C-alpha cells in the first residue's frame, strides 16, 4: 500500500524531471481523499522547504465545463506557492512544463480572513479585489488522465498563474456572475462563458473552499489569493502559439508559448 509520502515523492520527481507518470488510482483503486490531500501537503511542503511561500489556493473542477472536459465530477482544491506566480506578459516557458494547458478563472484577493461557515456574501465582504486570471495547468500524469484522488495528490495540476491587468472591488462590478470570458486562439473565438459557470457564482467556490479548509483546521487568510476554478475548458499551449483571454470589465491576458 503506497502512502502519502511515497505518492508525493513520485510527483516531485515527475515535476522536476518533466516526465509524466501513471496514475496511482490504477494500482490502488481504494486510495482515499484523505490520503490524497496528505500527499498534496507533502508535495507542496517540498516547495516551501525550497524557499517558496504559500500565497493562496486554487479550486478545481468547479464548473460543468471543466468537469466534462476532465471526466471528474467533484470539486477539489490545491495550494498556490510563490514560484507559480507568472508576470503579466511573460510567455509560458515550455521547457518548464510537461504539457501545459491554460484556462480562464476569476481570482479573489482577500482583505480579511474568511470565517466559517462561509457564504457568497461573506466571501464578497472579505474580498479586496477580483481579477481575471489564467491558470496554467500541468498534470504530472500521462495524457492528463486522472481520478479525483490522483489530481488531489498532484496539487490540482497546479503549474503557473497569471493575474489580469485590472483589479476591481466586488461592488464596482455590476454582477460578479456575469463576467464574460472570450477565449481566442490565433484571433479566432474558440470558447465563451460567463463566470456563473463556476458553481453559479465564482465566490461560491471560495466559500466552498473556506468550509472545506475549516473542517481540516485550516482557513483562508487576509492577503491570500484564491483562484475560482476554470470558467472555460483548458486549451493546450503550443510553441509559437498564443491564447488570449478577454474578461468583461477586467481586461485581457495573452499567453504565448515559448
Ligand atoms: C485539474 C485541475 C482543475 C480547474 O480549474 O478546474 C482546475 C485539471 O484540469 O488538470 O484547475
Ligand atoms: Mg483551473
PDB file of C-alpha atoms and ligand atoms in Angstrom:
ATOM      1  CA  UNK A   1       0.000   0.000   0.000  1.00  0.00           C
ATOM      2  CA  UNK A   2       1.580   3.290  -1.135  1.00  0.00           C
ATOM      3  CA  UNK A   3       1.402   6.117   1.424  1.00  0.00           C
ATOM      4  CA  UNK A   4       1.163   9.909   1.053  1.00  0.00           C
ATOM      5  CA  UNK A   5       4.926  10.477   1.294  1.00  0.00           C
ATOM      6  CA  UNK A   6       5.650   7.978  -1.490  1.00  0.00           C
ATOM      7  CA  UNK A   7       2.959   9.478  -3.715  1.00  0.00           C
ATOM      8  CA  UNK A   8       4.352  12.960  -3.119  1.00  0.00           C
ATOM      9  CA  UNK A   9       7.882  11.691  -3.784  1.00  0.00           C
ATOM     10  CA  UNK A  10       6.901  10.358  -7.208  1.00  0.00           C
ATOM     11  CA  UNK A  11       5.071  13.587  -8.097  1.00  0.00           C
ATOM     12  CA  UNK A  12       8.036  15.731  -7.018  1.00  0.00           C
ATOM     13  CA  UNK A  13      10.344  13.721  -9.301  1.00  0.00           C
ATOM     14  CA  UNK A  14       7.831  13.839 -12.184  1.00  0.00           C
ATOM     15  CA  UNK A  15       7.628  17.624 -11.901  1.00  0.00           C
ATOM     16  CA  UNK A  16      11.381  18.103 -11.545  1.00  0.00           C
ATOM     17  CA  UNK A  17      12.253  15.813 -14.450  1.00  0.00           C
ATOM     18  CA  UNK A  18       9.241  16.895 -16.522  1.00  0.00           C
ATOM     19  CA  UNK A  19       8.297  13.299 -17.074  1.00  0.00           C
ATOM     20  CA  UNK A  20       4.652  12.271 -16.676  1.00  0.00           C
ATOM     21  CA  UNK A  21       3.819   9.208 -14.574  1.00  0.00           C
ATOM     22  CA  UNK A  22       0.940   6.715 -14.455  1.00  0.00           C
ATOM     23  CA  UNK A  23      -1.928   7.426 -12.097  1.00  0.00           C
ATOM     24  CA  UNK A  24      -1.892   5.923  -8.619  1.00  0.00           C
ATOM     25  CA  UNK A  25      -5.585   5.032  -8.623  1.00  0.00           C
ATOM     26  CA  UNK A  26      -4.985   2.295 -11.236  1.00  0.00           C
ATOM     27  CA  UNK A  27      -2.821   0.230  -8.888  1.00  0.00           C
ATOM     28  CA  UNK A  28      -4.740   1.382  -5.829  1.00  0.00           C
ATOM     29  CA  UNK A  29      -8.431   1.973  -6.592  1.00  0.00           C
ATOM     30  CA  UNK A  30      -9.254   2.322  -2.892  1.00  0.00           C
ATOM     31  CA  UNK A  31      -6.894   5.295  -2.438  1.00  0.00           C
ATOM     32  CA  UNK A  32      -8.943   7.731  -0.336  1.00  0.00           C
ATOM     33  CA  UNK A  33      -9.272  11.507  -0.473  1.00  0.00           C
ATOM     34  CA  UNK A  34      -7.723  11.978   2.944  1.00  0.00           C
ATOM     35  CA  UNK A  35      -4.531  10.200   1.814  1.00  0.00           C
ATOM     36  CA  UNK A  36      -4.587  12.210  -1.424  1.00  0.00           C
ATOM     37  CA  UNK A  37      -4.780  15.555   0.438  1.00  0.00           C
ATOM     38  CA  UNK A  38      -1.940  14.423   2.708  1.00  0.00           C
ATOM     39  CA  UNK A  39       0.137  13.643  -0.369  1.00  0.00           C
ATOM     40  CA  UNK A  40      -0.708  17.119  -1.702  1.00  0.00           C
ATOM     41  CA  UNK A  41       0.502  18.703   1.532  1.00  0.00           C
ATOM     42  CA  UNK A  42       3.792  16.803   1.295  1.00  0.00           C
ATOM     43  CA  UNK A  43       4.175  17.782  -2.387  1.00  0.00           C
ATOM     44  CA  UNK A  44       3.605  21.459  -1.550  1.00  0.00           C
ATOM     45  CA  UNK A  45       5.782  21.250   1.570  1.00  0.00           C
ATOM     46  CA  UNK A  46       8.737  20.341  -0.676  1.00  0.00           C
ATOM     47  CA  UNK A  47       8.283  23.715  -2.390  1.00  0.00           C
ATOM     48  CA  UNK A  48       8.054  25.557   0.930  1.00  0.00           C
ATOM     49  CA  UNK A  49      11.203  23.749   2.103  1.00  0.00           C
ATOM     50  CA  UNK A  50      12.895  25.004  -1.084  1.00  0.00           C
ATOM     51  CA  UNK A  51      12.115  28.607  -0.083  1.00  0.00           C
ATOM     52  CA  UNK A  52       8.720  29.275  -1.677  1.00  0.00           C
ATOM     53  CA  UNK A  53       5.805  30.636   0.332  1.00  0.00           C
ATOM     54  CA  UNK A  54       2.112  29.799   0.324  1.00  0.00           C
ATOM     55  CA  UNK A  55       0.281  32.631  -1.459  1.00  0.00           C
ATOM     56  CA  UNK A  56      -3.182  31.070  -1.578  1.00  0.00           C
ATOM     57  CA  UNK A  57      -5.272  28.301  -3.085  1.00  0.00           C
ATOM     58  CA  UNK A  58      -6.782  27.163  -6.363  1.00  0.00           C
ATOM     59  CA  UNK A  59     -10.124  25.471  -6.882  1.00  0.00           C
ATOM     60  CA  UNK A  60     -10.577  22.791  -9.481  1.00  0.00           C
ATOM     61  CA  UNK A  61     -13.490  21.197 -11.312  1.00  0.00           C
ATOM     62  CA  UNK A  62     -15.927  23.825 -10.054  1.00  0.00           C
ATOM     63  CA  UNK A  63     -17.682  24.237 -13.419  1.00  0.00           C
ATOM     64  CA  UNK A  64     -19.529  21.804 -15.686  1.00  0.00           C
ATOM     65  CA  UNK A  65     -17.182  22.974 -18.459  1.00  0.00           C
ATOM     66  CA  UNK A  66     -14.231  21.613 -16.508  1.00  0.00           C
ATOM     67  CA  UNK A  67     -15.914  18.524 -15.090  1.00  0.00           C
ATOM     68  CA  UNK A  68     -16.983  17.399 -18.552  1.00  0.00           C
ATOM     69  CA  UNK A  69     -13.542  18.175 -20.033  1.00  0.00           C
ATOM     70  CA  UNK A  70     -11.743  16.107 -17.381  1.00  0.00           C
ATOM     71  CA  UNK A  71     -14.310  13.371 -16.685  1.00  0.00           C
ATOM     72  CA  UNK A  72     -14.253  14.046 -12.936  1.00  0.00           C
ATOM     73  CA  UNK A  73     -17.439  15.350 -11.327  1.00  0.00           C
ATOM     74  CA  UNK A  74     -16.423  16.708  -7.921  1.00  0.00           C
ATOM     75  CA  UNK A  75     -14.593  19.906  -6.963  1.00  0.00           C
ATOM     76  CA  UNK A  76     -11.197  19.901  -5.277  1.00  0.00           C
ATOM     77  CA  UNK A  77      -8.576  22.378  -4.153  1.00  0.00           C
ATOM     78  CA  UNK A  78      -4.832  22.802  -4.388  1.00  0.00           C
ATOM     79  CA  UNK A  79      -2.261  25.182  -2.972  1.00  0.00           C
ATOM     80  CA  UNK A  80      -0.616  28.089  -4.774  1.00  0.00           C
ATOM     81  CA  UNK A  81       3.000  28.937  -3.951  1.00  0.00           C
ATOM     82  CA  UNK A  82       5.107  31.988  -4.811  1.00  0.00           C
ATOM     83  CA  UNK A  83       7.107  30.193  -7.512  1.00  0.00           C
ATOM     84  CA  UNK A  84       3.910  29.605  -9.509  1.00  0.00           C
ATOM     85  CA  UNK A  85       3.027  33.279  -9.985  1.00  0.00           C
ATOM     86  CA  UNK A  86       3.917  34.449 -13.506  1.00  0.00           C
ATOM     87  CA  UNK A  87       4.366  38.068 -14.578  1.00  0.00           C
ATOM     88  CA  UNK A  88       1.752  39.591 -16.846  1.00  0.00           C
ATOM     89  CA  UNK A  89       3.008  39.405 -20.443  1.00  0.00           C
ATOM     90  CA  UNK A  90       5.642  36.781 -19.698  1.00  0.00           C
ATOM     91  CA  UNK A  91       5.353  33.720 -22.009  1.00  0.00           C
ATOM     92  CA  UNK A  92       4.688  30.194 -20.751  1.00  0.00           C
ATOM     93  CA  UNK A  93       8.118  28.590 -20.843  1.00  0.00           C
ATOM     94  CA  UNK A  94       7.537  25.203 -22.424  1.00  0.00           C
ATOM     95  CA  UNK A  95      10.858  23.918 -21.076  1.00  0.00           C
ATOM     96  CA  UNK A  96       9.459  24.351 -17.563  1.00  0.00           C
ATOM     97  CA  UNK A  97       6.390  22.175 -18.021  1.00  0.00           C
ATOM     98  CA  UNK A  98       5.376  18.716 -19.265  1.00  0.00           C
ATOM     99  CA  UNK A  99       2.232  19.515 -21.329  1.00  0.00           C
ATOM    100  CA  UNK A 100       0.806  22.866 -20.200  1.00  0.00           C
ATOM    101  CA  UNK A 101      -2.808  23.919 -20.753  1.00  0.00           C
ATOM    102  CA  UNK A 102      -4.416  27.264 -19.976  1.00  0.00           C
ATOM    103  CA  UNK A 103      -7.886  28.236 -18.810  1.00  0.00           C
ATOM    104  CA  UNK A 104      -9.750  31.332 -17.619  1.00  0.00           C
ATOM    105  CA  UNK A 105     -10.511  31.867 -13.939  1.00  0.00           C
ATOM    106  CA  UNK A 106     -11.573  34.616 -11.560  1.00  0.00           C
ATOM    107  CA  UNK A 107      -9.061  35.408  -8.789  1.00  0.00           C
ATOM    108  CA  UNK A 108     -10.017  36.830  -5.377  1.00  0.00           C
ATOM    109  CA  UNK A 109      -7.525  38.783  -3.271  1.00  0.00           C
ATOM    110  CA  UNK A 110      -8.702  38.670   0.340  1.00  0.00           C
ATOM    111  CA  UNK A 111      -8.670  41.770   2.549  1.00  0.00           C
ATOM    112  CA  UNK A 112      -9.850  39.785   5.588  1.00  0.00           C
ATOM    113  CA  UNK A 113      -9.917  36.208   6.857  1.00  0.00           C
ATOM    114  CA  UNK A 114     -12.957  34.237   5.675  1.00  0.00           C
ATOM    115  CA  UNK A 115     -14.651  32.775   8.737  1.00  0.00           C
ATOM    116  CA  UNK A 116     -16.623  29.542   8.510  1.00  0.00           C
ATOM    117  CA  UNK A 117     -19.388  28.905   7.719  1.00  0.00           C
ATOM    118  CA  UNK A 118     -18.675  30.978   4.616  1.00  0.00           C
ATOM    119  CA  UNK A 119     -21.224  32.116   2.027  1.00  0.00           C
ATOM    120  CA  UNK A 120     -21.102  34.118  -1.218  1.00  0.00           C
ATOM    121  CA  UNK A 121     -21.976  37.216   0.824  1.00  0.00           C
ATOM    122  CA  UNK A 122     -19.267  36.669   3.427  1.00  0.00           C
ATOM    123  CA  UNK A 123     -16.644  35.925   0.771  1.00  0.00           C
ATOM    124  CA  UNK A 124     -17.515  39.152  -1.070  1.00  0.00           C
ATOM    125  CA  UNK A 125     -17.333  41.079   2.207  1.00  0.00           C
ATOM    126  CA  UNK A 126     -13.850  39.653   2.818  1.00  0.00           C
ATOM    127  CA  UNK A 127     -12.628  40.368  -0.740  1.00  0.00           C
ATOM    128  CA  UNK A 128     -10.339  43.292  -1.506  1.00  0.00           C
ATOM    129  CA  UNK A 129     -10.380  42.959  -5.319  1.00  0.00           C
ATOM    130  CA  UNK A 130     -11.035  40.453  -8.070  1.00  0.00           C
ATOM    131  CA  UNK A 131      -9.046  39.877 -11.267  1.00  0.00           C
ATOM    132  CA  UNK A 132      -9.480  37.972 -14.496  1.00  0.00           C
ATOM    133  CA  UNK A 133      -6.869  35.234 -14.288  1.00  0.00           C
ATOM    134  CA  UNK A 134      -5.303  32.361 -16.176  1.00  0.00           C
ATOM    135  CA  UNK A 135      -4.469  29.000 -14.647  1.00  0.00           C
ATOM    136  CA  UNK A 136      -1.575  27.193 -16.338  1.00  0.00           C
ATOM    137  CA  UNK A 137      -2.203  23.511 -15.665  1.00  0.00           C
ATOM    138  CA  UNK A 138       0.477  20.868 -15.932  1.00  0.00           C
ATOM    139  CA  UNK A 139      -0.714  17.452 -14.813  1.00  0.00           C
ATOM    140  CA  UNK A 140       2.095  15.209 -13.710  1.00  0.00           C
ATOM    141  CA  UNK A 141       0.059  12.271 -15.103  1.00  0.00           C
ATOM    142  CA  UNK A 142       0.380  10.802 -18.586  1.00  0.00           C
ATOM    143  CA  UNK A 143      -2.197  12.194 -21.004  1.00  0.00           C
ATOM    144  CA  UNK A 144      -3.748  14.449 -18.301  1.00  0.00           C
ATOM    145  CA  UNK A 145      -5.719  11.338 -17.210  1.00  0.00           C
ATOM    146  CA  UNK A 146      -6.601  11.030 -13.545  1.00  0.00           C
ATOM    147  CA  UNK A 147      -9.228  10.125 -10.973  1.00  0.00           C
ATOM    148  CA  UNK A 148     -10.165  12.641  -8.255  1.00  0.00           C
ATOM    149  CA  UNK A 149      -7.656  11.205  -5.761  1.00  0.00           C
ATOM    150  CA  UNK A 150      -4.793  11.379  -8.293  1.00  0.00           C
ATOM    151  CA  UNK A 151      -5.415  15.020  -9.154  1.00  0.00           C
ATOM    152  CA  UNK A 152      -5.833  15.994  -5.495  1.00  0.00           C
ATOM    153  CA  UNK A 153      -2.416  14.470  -4.720  1.00  0.00           C
ATOM    154  CA  UNK A 154      -0.987  16.296  -7.761  1.00  0.00           C
ATOM    155  CA  UNK A 155      -1.970  19.651  -6.218  1.00  0.00           C
ATOM    156  CA  UNK A 156      -4.826  20.099  -8.698  1.00  0.00           C
ATOM    157  CA  UNK A 157      -2.367  20.111 -11.648  1.00  0.00           C
ATOM    158  CA  UNK A 158      -1.035  23.500 -10.471  1.00  0.00           C
ATOM    159  CA  UNK A 159       1.669  24.882 -12.738  1.00  0.00           C
ATOM    160  CA  UNK A 160       1.507  28.670 -13.075  1.00  0.00           C
ATOM    161  CA  UNK A 161      -0.900  31.574 -12.673  1.00  0.00           C
ATOM    162  CA  UNK A 162      -1.388  34.937 -14.347  1.00  0.00           C
ATOM    163  CA  UNK A 163      -3.418  37.843 -12.993  1.00  0.00           C
ATOM    164  CA  UNK A 164      -5.064  40.206 -15.453  1.00  0.00           C
ATOM    165  CA  UNK A 165      -4.191  43.924 -15.637  1.00  0.00           C
ATOM    166  CA  UNK A 166      -7.368  45.223 -13.945  1.00  0.00           C
ATOM    167  CA  UNK A 167      -8.261  44.864 -10.242  1.00  0.00           C
ATOM    168  CA  UNK A 168     -11.848  45.686  -9.240  1.00  0.00           C
ATOM    169  CA  UNK A 169     -13.578  45.751  -5.899  1.00  0.00           C
ATOM    170  CA  UNK A 170     -16.617  43.442  -5.999  1.00  0.00           C
ATOM    171  CA  UNK A 171     -19.016  46.387  -5.589  1.00  0.00           C
ATOM    172  CA  UNK A 172     -17.500  48.089  -8.652  1.00  0.00           C
ATOM    173  CA  UNK A 173     -18.709  45.235 -10.866  1.00  0.00           C
ATOM    174  CA  UNK A 174     -22.380  45.114 -11.638  1.00  0.00           C
ATOM    175  CA  UNK A 175     -22.744  41.365 -11.193  1.00  0.00           C
ATOM    176  CA  UNK A 176     -19.852  39.043 -10.471  1.00  0.00           C
ATOM    177  CA  UNK A 177     -21.771  36.141 -12.022  1.00  0.00           C
ATOM    178  CA  UNK A 178     -21.895  37.848 -15.400  1.00  0.00           C
ATOM    179  CA  UNK A 179     -18.215  38.404 -16.141  1.00  0.00           C
ATOM    180  CA  UNK A 180     -17.997  37.289 -19.758  1.00  0.00           C
ATOM    181  CA  UNK A 181     -14.912  35.456 -20.867  1.00  0.00           C
ATOM    182  CA  UNK A 182     -13.905  35.036 -24.507  1.00  0.00           C
ATOM    183  CA  UNK A 183     -11.042  32.696 -25.419  1.00  0.00           C
ATOM    184  CA  UNK A 184      -9.232  33.235 -28.717  1.00  0.00           C
ATOM    185  CA  UNK A 185      -6.592  31.164 -30.447  1.00  0.00           C
ATOM    186  CA  UNK A 186      -4.973  32.804 -33.469  1.00  0.00           C
ATOM    187  CA  UNK A 187      -7.603  35.523 -33.342  1.00  0.00           C
ATOM    188  CA  UNK A 188     -10.469  33.077 -33.626  1.00  0.00           C
ATOM    189  CA  UNK A 189     -13.018  32.692 -30.825  1.00  0.00           C
ATOM    190  CA  UNK A 190     -12.869  29.081 -29.627  1.00  0.00           C
ATOM    191  CA  UNK A 191     -14.825  29.306 -26.370  1.00  0.00           C
ATOM    192  CA  UNK A 192     -17.034  31.701 -24.451  1.00  0.00           C
ATOM    193  CA  UNK A 193     -18.522  31.520 -20.966  1.00  0.00           C
ATOM    194  CA  UNK A 194     -19.731  33.664 -18.081  1.00  0.00           C
ATOM    195  CA  UNK A 195     -18.309  33.397 -14.577  1.00  0.00           C
ATOM    196  CA  UNK A 196     -21.592  31.918 -13.302  1.00  0.00           C
ATOM    197  CA  UNK A 197     -20.285  28.707 -14.904  1.00  0.00           C
ATOM    198  CA  UNK A 198     -18.348  28.329 -11.636  1.00  0.00           C
ATOM    199  CA  UNK A 199     -20.875  26.996  -9.105  1.00  0.00           C
ATOM    200  CA  UNK A 200     -23.452  29.611 -10.130  1.00  0.00           C
ATOM    201  CA  UNK A 201     -21.225  32.375  -8.682  1.00  0.00           C
ATOM    202  CA  UNK A 202     -17.417  32.391  -8.564  1.00  0.00           C
ATOM    203  CA  UNK A 203     -17.469  33.443  -4.884  1.00  0.00           C
ATOM    204  CA  UNK A 204     -19.418  30.231  -4.155  1.00  0.00           C
ATOM    205  CA  UNK A 205     -16.273  28.256  -4.946  1.00  0.00           C
ATOM    206  CA  UNK A 206     -14.270  30.354  -2.473  1.00  0.00           C
ATOM    207  CA  UNK A 207     -16.959  29.765   0.173  1.00  0.00           C
ATOM    208  CA  UNK A 208     -16.859  26.012  -0.520  1.00  0.00           C
ATOM    209  CA  UNK A 209     -13.068  26.084  -0.103  1.00  0.00           C
ATOM    210  CA  UNK A 210     -13.258  28.045   3.165  1.00  0.00           C
ATOM    211  CA  UNK A 211     -15.689  25.466   4.551  1.00  0.00           C
ATOM    212  CA  UNK A 212     -13.535  22.525   3.409  1.00  0.00           C
ATOM    213  CA  UNK A 213     -10.442  24.062   4.989  1.00  0.00           C
ATOM    214  CA  UNK A 214     -12.300  24.754   8.245  1.00  0.00           C
ATOM    215  CA  UNK A 215     -13.018  21.024   8.531  1.00  0.00           C
ATOM    216  CA  UNK A 216      -9.219  20.498   8.405  1.00  0.00           C
ATOM    217  CA  UNK A 217      -8.477  23.194  10.987  1.00  0.00           C
ATOM    218  CA  UNK A 218      -7.143  25.497   8.256  1.00  0.00           C
ATOM    219  CA  UNK A 219      -8.640  28.704   6.880  1.00  0.00           C
ATOM    220  CA  UNK A 220      -8.495  31.464   4.293  1.00  0.00           C
ATOM    221  CA  UNK A 221      -6.473  34.437   5.493  1.00  0.00           C
ATOM    222  CA  UNK A 222      -6.224  38.127   4.656  1.00  0.00           C
ATOM    223  CA  UNK A 223      -3.737  38.670   1.835  1.00  0.00           C
ATOM    224  CA  UNK A 224      -4.296  35.288   0.220  1.00  0.00           C
ATOM    225  CA  UNK A 225      -5.119  34.896  -3.456  1.00  0.00           C
ATOM    226  CA  UNK A 226      -7.798  32.364  -4.409  1.00  0.00           C
ATOM    227  CA  UNK A 227      -8.373  31.094  -7.951  1.00  0.00           C
ATOM    228  CA  UNK A 228     -12.022  30.150  -8.588  1.00  0.00           C
ATOM    229  CA  UNK A 229     -11.507  27.134 -10.846  1.00  0.00           C
ATOM    230  CA  UNK A 230     -11.850  27.178 -14.622  1.00  0.00           C
ATOM    231  CA  UNK A 231     -14.676  29.161 -16.192  1.00  0.00           C
ATOM    232  CA  UNK A 232     -13.806  27.726 -19.626  1.00  0.00           C
ATOM    233  CA  UNK A 233     -12.292  24.367 -20.599  1.00  0.00           C
ATOM    234  CA  UNK A 234      -8.477  24.115 -20.911  1.00  0.00           C
ATOM    235  CA  UNK A 235      -6.543  24.823 -24.134  1.00  0.00           C
ATOM    236  CA  UNK A 236      -3.059  23.353 -24.831  1.00  0.00           C
ATOM    237  CA  UNK A 237      -0.171  25.829 -25.097  1.00  0.00           C
ATOM    238  CA  UNK A 238       1.976  25.324 -28.199  1.00  0.00           C
ATOM    239  CA  UNK A 239       5.402  26.724 -29.076  1.00  0.00           C
ATOM    240  CA  UNK A 240       4.936  29.885 -31.121  1.00  0.00           C
ATOM    241  CA  UNK A 241       1.180  29.877 -30.455  1.00  0.00           C
ATOM    242  CA  UNK A 242      -0.810  32.146 -28.210  1.00  0.00           C
ATOM    243  CA  UNK A 243      -4.112  32.078 -26.377  1.00  0.00           C
ATOM    244  CA  UNK A 244      -5.924  35.286 -25.457  1.00  0.00           C
ATOM    245  CA  UNK A 245      -8.466  35.562 -22.658  1.00  0.00           C
ATOM    246  CA  UNK A 246     -10.747  38.617 -22.672  1.00  0.00           C
ATOM    247  CA  UNK A 247     -12.700  39.312 -19.482  1.00  0.00           C
ATOM    248  CA  UNK A 248     -15.591  41.797 -19.478  1.00  0.00           C
ATOM    249  CA  UNK A 249     -14.501  44.733 -17.322  1.00  0.00           C
ATOM    250  CA  UNK A 250     -11.273  43.031 -16.214  1.00  0.00           C
ATOM    251  CA  UNK A 251      -9.010  43.388 -19.267  1.00  0.00           C
ATOM    252  CA  UNK A 252      -7.309  40.650 -21.242  1.00  0.00           C
ATOM    253  CA  UNK A 253      -4.435  38.257 -20.826  1.00  0.00           C
ATOM    254  CA  UNK A 254      -2.457  36.927 -23.762  1.00  0.00           C
ATOM    255  CA  UNK A 255      -0.448  33.821 -23.036  1.00  0.00           C
ATOM    256  CA  UNK A 256       2.193  32.828 -25.583  1.00  0.00           C
ATOM    257  CA  UNK A 257       4.065  29.532 -25.628  1.00  0.00           C
ATOM    258  CA  UNK A 258       7.849  29.827 -25.939  1.00  0.00           C
TER     259      UNK A 258
HETATM  260  C1  LIG B   1      -7.272  19.568 -12.774  1.00  0.00           C
HETATM  261  C2  LIG B   1      -7.306  20.906 -12.136  1.00  0.00           C
HETATM  262  C3  LIG B   1      -8.639  21.558 -12.318  1.00  0.00           C
HETATM  263  C4  LIG B   1      -9.886  23.723 -12.702  1.00  0.00           C
HETATM  264  O1  LIG B   1      -9.873  24.939 -12.740  1.00  0.00           O
HETATM  265  O2  LIG B   1     -10.902  23.047 -12.913  1.00  0.00           O
HETATM  266  C5  LIG B   1      -8.594  23.035 -12.411  1.00  0.00           C
HETATM  267  C6  LIG B   1      -7.032  19.650 -14.259  1.00  0.00           C
HETATM  268  O3  LIG B   1      -7.932  20.041 -15.001  1.00  0.00           O
HETATM  269  O4  LIG B   1      -5.916  19.276 -14.696  1.00  0.00           O
HETATM  270  O5  LIG B   1      -7.616  23.717 -12.294  1.00  0.00           O
HETATM  271 MG1  LIG B   2      -8.010  25.726 -13.081  1.00  0.00          MG
END
